[in-house]
Amino acid sequence: MTDSGEIVDLGELAGGAPQFHADPYPVYEHLRTQGPVHHVRTPGPGPTEDLYLIVGHEAARAAFTDPRLVKTPPWGLDGDMMGLHLLFADPPEHGRLRSLVTREFTPRRVAALAPRIQKLTDELLDDMVPRGSADLIGALAFPLPFAVICELLGVPDIDRERFRRMSTQVVAPTSEEEAYAAHVELVGFLDELIADKRRAAPADDLLSALIRTTAEDGDRLSPSELRGMAFLLLIAGHETTVNLIGNGVRALLQHPDQLEALRADMSLLDGAVEEMLRYDGPVETATHRFAAEPVDIDGTVIPAGAPVLIGIATASHDPQRFVEPDRFDIRRDARGHVAFGHGIHFCLGAPLARLEGRIAIRSLLERCPELALAEEPEGWMPGMLIRGTRRLPVRW
């Protein structure tokens, strides 16, 4: 058991920050054997933090539903320029915001996107396939979910490279200055976008619907809540799916027997996507929580106000829950993973991410029967929020 005063440097434990980002699972396994909660220092590059990390499947699921671990920072949200959104909200405010969004972001709206997702995928592959090689992230994994979320929200054509740069600095910052500049730029972009929507004729996109939607009691989203919600949907709505596709294809290409099994039987696809989410999911740790009071977990006390990360990747590789967790097996029953979280903050966009992942991976394998890695993939992105690579060179 780690004493609450002793800080474990995750980078040092792995032999360096690059080694940790490349393969954090041995570090997580070591921590799991010591206990479910540890006082840690996050690895660089970029900003580092001292916080409490919860490891293991059972401990993670319990933490996701622990009312003592709250989303609102102890200092409040007055200094946050983006505005209130679901990842910062606690009950009852969280329930209010989520109900206003789910009135419009319905399963029917998501299911209706399938033909459009297929068409966008086909167009991207039409452009990519004749070339014989490509960076899969730049050619498919990024532009597909980006186009889908932009169309869903009704975002006009914007500079993809500019948006990708802003988004990357938000989820995997290389420095505090770059992250701050990206947030400032995004706030201006979103305020302008919402103002344009208000002035325009009513449209049937999700952002227009969120501007108009009103609950039975007359409640509606405030301007800052709209900005926060647009931010959450735009960033979370594409960034995680980029890395579901990228990490999933990477895992298939590094496990030829599993790739061959999926090619031979596409009825395995749904289960394969769940295994991709478990094995190397796009979210390594959940966004910050804070101890609302001293929280004792198995003898280690998290002090009131301390920041807490719930380890999603550690939960998905816990041998107490998954047999041989470090083995990629598309036939395993991967249900029970927490790649989309658990409890009231379960990912709102999970059905959309799964739909895009299934369509993209099936179409890619059908169009590129000789798909293989062109070279060793790039290193993993810094930070402990998003797990993914910026490039994935492939050939066929």
GROMACS .gro file of N, CA, C and O in nm, residues 29-88:
model
  240
   29GLU      N    1   0.033  -0.222  -1.378
   29GLU     CA    2   0.026  -0.354  -1.315
   29GLU      C    3   0.103  -0.354  -1.183
   29GLU      O    4   0.057  -0.409  -1.082
   30HIS      N    5   0.220  -0.291  -1.184
   30HIS     CA    6   0.298  -0.281  -1.060
   30HIS      C    7   0.218  -0.208  -0.953
   30HIS      O    8   0.213  -0.253  -0.837
   31LEU      N    9   0.156  -0.095  -0.989
   31LEU     CA   10   0.078  -0.020  -0.891
   31LEU      C   11  -0.040  -0.101  -0.840
   31LEU      O   12  -0.072  -0.096  -0.721
   32ARG      N   13  -0.105  -0.174  -0.931
   32ARG     CA   14  -0.222  -0.255  -0.889
   32ARG      C   15  -0.184  -0.356  -0.783
   32ARG      O   16  -0.263  -0.383  -0.692
   33THR      N   17  -0.064  -0.413  -0.795
   33THR     CA   18  -0.024  -0.513  -0.696
   33THR      C   19   0.002  -0.450  -0.559
   33THR      O   20   0.003  -0.520  -0.457
   34GLN      N   21   0.023  -0.317  -0.557
   34GLN     CA   22   0.052  -0.247  -0.432
   34GLN      C   23  -0.074  -0.195  -0.364
   34GLN      O   24  -0.073  -0.163  -0.245
   35GLY      N   25  -0.183  -0.179  -0.440
   35GLY     CA   26  -0.305  -0.125  -0.382
   35GLY      C   27  -0.384  -0.045  -0.485
   35GLY      O   28  -0.335  -0.019  -0.596
   36PRO      N   29  -0.506  -0.005  -0.453
   36PRO     CA   30  -0.593   0.058  -0.552
   36PRO      C   31  -0.575   0.208  -0.571
   36PRO      O   32  -0.627   0.264  -0.668
   37VAL      N   33  -0.502   0.277  -0.482
   37VAL     CA   34  -0.487   0.422  -0.497
   37VAL      C   35  -0.345   0.464  -0.462
   37VAL      O   36  -0.285   0.412  -0.367
   38HIS      N   37  -0.290   0.556  -0.544
   38HIS     CA   38  -0.151   0.597  -0.527
   38HIS      C   39  -0.137   0.747  -0.549
   38HIS      O   40  -0.200   0.804  -0.639
   39HIS      N   41  -0.051   0.808  -0.469
   39HIS     CA   42  -0.016   0.949  -0.485
   39HIS      C   43   0.096   0.953  -0.590
   39HIS      O   44   0.205   0.901  -0.567
   40VAL      N   45   0.070   1.012  -0.707
   40VAL     CA   46   0.164   1.002  -0.818
   40VAL      C   47   0.196   1.140  -0.876
   40VAL      O   48   0.123   1.237  -0.856
   41ARG      N   49   0.308   1.144  -0.948
   41ARG     CA   50   0.342   1.261  -1.031
   41ARG      C   51   0.329   1.216  -1.176
   41ARG      O   52   0.386   1.114  -1.216
   42THR      N   53   0.253   1.291  -1.255
   42THR     CA   54   0.232   1.254  -1.395
   42THR      C   55   0.359   1.281  -1.475
   42THR      O   56   0.437   1.370  -1.442
   43PRO      N   57   0.382   1.204  -1.582
   43PRO     CA   58   0.505   1.221  -1.661
   43PRO      C   59   0.492   1.336  -1.760
   43PRO      O   60   0.383   1.373  -1.802
   44GLY      N   61   0.606   1.395  -1.800
   44GLY     CA   62   0.609   1.496  -1.906
   44GLY      C   63   0.608   1.426  -2.041
   44GLY      O   64   0.582   1.305  -2.048
   45PRO      N   65   0.635   1.496  -2.152
   45PRO     CA   66   0.661   1.640  -2.156
   45PRO      C   67   0.532   1.717  -2.135
   45PRO      O   68   0.423   1.659  -2.137
   46GLY      N   69   0.546   1.847  -2.118
   46GLY     CA   70   0.428   1.927  -2.089
   46GLY      C   71   0.407   1.936  -1.939
   46GLY      O   72   0.490   1.890  -1.859
   47PRO      N   73   0.295   1.994  -1.898
   47PRO     CA   74   0.269   2.015  -1.755
   47PRO      C   75   0.262   1.883  -1.679
   47PRO      O   76   0.206   1.785  -1.728
   48THR      N   77   0.322   1.879  -1.560
   48THR     CA   78   0.310   1.761  -1.473
   48THR      C   79   0.228   1.800  -1.351
   48THR      O   80   0.216   1.917  -1.317
   49GLU      N   81   0.167   1.699  -1.287
   49GLU     CA   82   0.083   1.724  -1.169
   49GLU      C   83   0.111   1.619  -1.064
   49GLU      O   84   0.146   1.505  -1.095
   50ASP      N   85   0.090   1.657  -0.939
   50ASP     CA   86   0.085   1.560  -0.829
   50ASP      C   87  -0.061   1.536  -0.797
   50ASP      O   88  -0.136   1.631  -0.768
   51LEU      N   89  -0.105   1.410  -0.806
   51LEU     CA   90  -0.246   1.379  -0.784
   51LEU      C   91  -0.259   1.234  -0.739
   51LEU      O   92  -0.160   1.163  -0.722
   52TYR      N   93  -0.382   1.191  -0.722
   52TYR     CA   94  -0.409   1.054  -0.678
   52TYR      C   95  -0.464   0.974  -0.795
   52TYR      O   96  -0.557   1.019  -0.864
   53LEU      N   97  -0.405   0.858  -0.820
   53LEU     CA   98  -0.442   0.771  -0.932
   53LEU      C   99  -0.506   0.644  -0.877
   53LEU      O  100  -0.449   0.577  -0.791
   54ILE      N  101  -0.626   0.614  -0.928
   54ILE     CA  102  -0.697   0.493  -0.886
   54ILE      C  103  -0.679   0.387  -0.994
   54ILE      O  104  -0.703   0.412  -1.113
   55VAL      N  105  -0.632   0.270  -0.954
   55VAL     CA  106  -0.599   0.163  -1.048
   55VAL      C  107  -0.681   0.038  -1.018
   55VAL      O  108  -0.724   0.015  -0.905
   56GLY      N  109  -0.704  -0.042  -1.123
   56GLY     CA  110  -0.778  -0.166  -1.107
   56GLY      C  111  -0.924  -0.152  -1.146
   56GLY      O  112  -0.983  -0.044  -1.133
   57HIS      N  113  -0.981  -0.261  -1.194
   57HIS     CA  114  -1.118  -0.258  -1.249
   57HIS      C  115  -1.223  -0.231  -1.142
   57HIS      O  116  -1.307  -0.142  -1.157
   58GLU      N  117  -1.218  -0.308  -1.035
   58GLU     CA  118  -1.319  -0.292  -0.930
   58GLU      C  119  -1.310  -0.155  -0.865
   58GLU      O  120  -1.411  -0.087  -0.841
   59ALA      N  121  -1.186  -0.109  -0.839
   59ALA     CA  122  -1.166   0.022  -0.776
   59ALA      C  123  -1.212   0.134  -0.868
   59ALA      O  124  -1.271   0.233  -0.823
   60ALA      N  125  -1.187   0.120  -0.998
   60ALA     CA  126  -1.228   0.223  -1.094
   60ALA      C  127  -1.380   0.234  -1.099
   60ALA      O  128  -1.436   0.345  -1.094
   61ARG      N  129  -1.448   0.120  -1.109
   61ARG     CA  130  -1.595   0.124  -1.115
   61ARG      C  131  -1.654   0.185  -0.988
   61ARG      O  132  -1.750   0.262  -0.994
   62ALA      N  133  -1.594   0.154  -0.875
   62ALA     CA  134  -1.643   0.211  -0.750
   62ALA      C  135  -1.618   0.362  -0.747
   62ALA      O  136  -1.705   0.439  -0.703
   63ALA      N  137  -1.502   0.404  -0.796
   63ALA     CA  138  -1.468   0.546  -0.794
   63ALA      C  139  -1.560   0.626  -0.886
   63ALA      O  140  -1.597   0.740  -0.856
   64PHE      N  141  -1.596   0.567  -1.001
   64PHE     CA  142  -1.683   0.637  -1.095
   64PHE      C  143  -1.819   0.673  -1.033
   64PHE      O  144  -1.883   0.769  -1.075
   65THR      N  145  -1.861   0.596  -0.935
   65THR     CA  146  -1.993   0.621  -0.874
   65THR      C  147  -1.983   0.672  -0.731
   65THR      O  148  -2.084   0.680  -0.662
   66ASP      N  149  -1.861   0.707  -0.687
   66ASP     CA  150  -1.841   0.755  -0.550
   66ASP      C  151  -1.881   0.903  -0.542
   66ASP      O  152  -1.815   0.988  -0.602
   67PRO      N  153  -1.986   0.938  -0.467
   67PRO     CA  154  -2.031   1.078  -0.462
   67PRO      C  155  -1.931   1.172  -0.394
   67PRO      O  156  -1.943   1.293  -0.405
   68ARG      N  157  -1.831   1.115  -0.327
   68ARG     CA  158  -1.731   1.199  -0.261
   68ARG      C  159  -1.625   1.249  -0.361
   68ARG      O  160  -1.549   1.340  -0.329
   69LEU      N  161  -1.621   1.187  -0.478
   69LEU     CA  162  -1.528   1.231  -0.583
   69LEU      C  163  -1.607   1.312  -0.684
   69LEU      O  164  -1.686   1.257  -0.762
   70VAL      N  165  -1.588   1.443  -0.681
   70VAL     CA  166  -1.673   1.533  -0.758
   70VAL      C  167  -1.598   1.592  -0.876
   70VAL      O  168  -1.475   1.588  -0.883
   71LYS      N  169  -1.674   1.646  -0.973
   71LYS     CA  170  -1.614   1.701  -1.095
   71LYS      C  171  -1.584   1.851  -1.082
   71LYS      O  172  -1.498   1.902  -1.152
   72THR      N  173  -1.657   1.921  -0.997
   72THR     CA  174  -1.636   2.065  -0.984
   72THR      C  175  -1.511   2.090  -0.901
   72THR      O  176  -1.501   2.042  -0.788
   73PRO      N  177  -1.413   2.164  -0.953
   73PRO     CA  178  -1.291   2.190  -0.876
   73PRO      C  179  -1.322   2.266  -0.747
   73PRO      O  180  -1.420   2.341  -0.741
   74PRO      N  181  -1.239   2.249  -0.644
   74PRO     CA  182  -1.262   2.320  -0.517
   74PRO      C  183  -1.265   2.471  -0.534
   74PRO      O  184  -1.331   2.541  -0.458
   75TRP      N  185  -1.191   2.521  -0.633
   75TRP     CA  186  -1.186   2.666  -0.655
   75TRP      C  187  -1.301   2.716  -0.743
   75TRP      O  188  -1.311   2.834  -0.773
   76GLY      N  189  -1.389   2.625  -0.785
   76GLY     CA  190  -1.503   2.664  -0.868
   76GLY      C  191  -1.463   2.680  -1.013
   76GLY      O  192  -1.351   2.646  -1.054
   77LEU      N  193  -1.556   2.731  -1.093
   77LEU     CA  194  -1.535   2.743  -1.237
   77LEU      C  195  -1.526   2.887  -1.284
   77LEU      O  196  -1.527   2.913  -1.405
   78ASP      N  197  -1.515   2.980  -1.191
   78ASP     CA  198  -1.512   3.122  -1.230
   78ASP      C  199  -1.399   3.151  -1.326
   78ASP      O  200  -1.413   3.233  -1.416
   79GLY      N  201  -1.286   3.083  -1.307
   79GLY     CA  202  -1.171   3.113  -1.392
   79GLY      C  203  -1.167   3.033  -1.520
   79GLY      O  204  -1.074   3.047  -1.599
   80ASP      N  205  -1.265   2.945  -1.543
   80ASP     CA  206  -1.263   2.863  -1.664
   80ASP      C  207  -1.331   2.936  -1.778
   80ASP      O  208  -1.449   2.968  -1.771
   81MET      N  209  -1.255   2.960  -1.884
   81MET     CA  210  -1.307   3.043  -1.994
   81MET      C  211  -1.407   2.969  -2.082
   81MET      O  212  -1.484   3.031  -2.154
   82MET      N  213  -1.408   2.834  -2.076
   82MET     CA  214  -1.489   2.759  -2.171
   82MET      C  215  -1.636   2.753  -2.133
   82MET      O  216  -1.723   2.738  -2.217
   83GLY      N  217  -1.668   2.765  -2.004
   83GLY     CA  218  -1.806   2.757  -1.961
   83GLY      C  219  -1.839   2.619  -1.906
   83GLY      O  220  -1.765   2.522  -1.927
   84LEU      N  221  -1.950   2.608  -1.835
   84LEU     CA  222  -1.989   2.483  -1.772
   84LEU      C  223  -2.030   2.379  -1.876
   84LEU      O  224  -2.103   2.409  -1.970
   85HIS      N  225  -1.978   2.258  -1.860
   85HIS     CA  226  -2.024   2.147  -1.943
   85HIS      C  227  -2.027   2.021  -1.859
   85HIS      O  228  -1.994   2.023  -1.740
   86LEU      N  229  -2.068   1.910  -1.920
   86LEU     CA  230  -2.095   1.788  -1.845
   86LEU      C  231  -1.975   1.737  -1.766
   86LEU      O  232  -1.990   1.679  -1.658
   87LEU      N  233  -1.853   1.756  -1.819
   87LEU     CA  234  -1.735   1.703  -1.752
   87LEU      C  235  -1.695   1.783  -1.629
   87LEU      O  236  -1.608   1.741  -1.554
   88PHE      N  237  -1.756   1.899  -1.610
   88PHE     CA  238  -1.729   1.979  -1.490
   88PHE      C  239  -1.845   1.977  -1.392
   88PHE      O  240  -1.834   2.035  -1.284
   0.00000   0.00000   0.00000
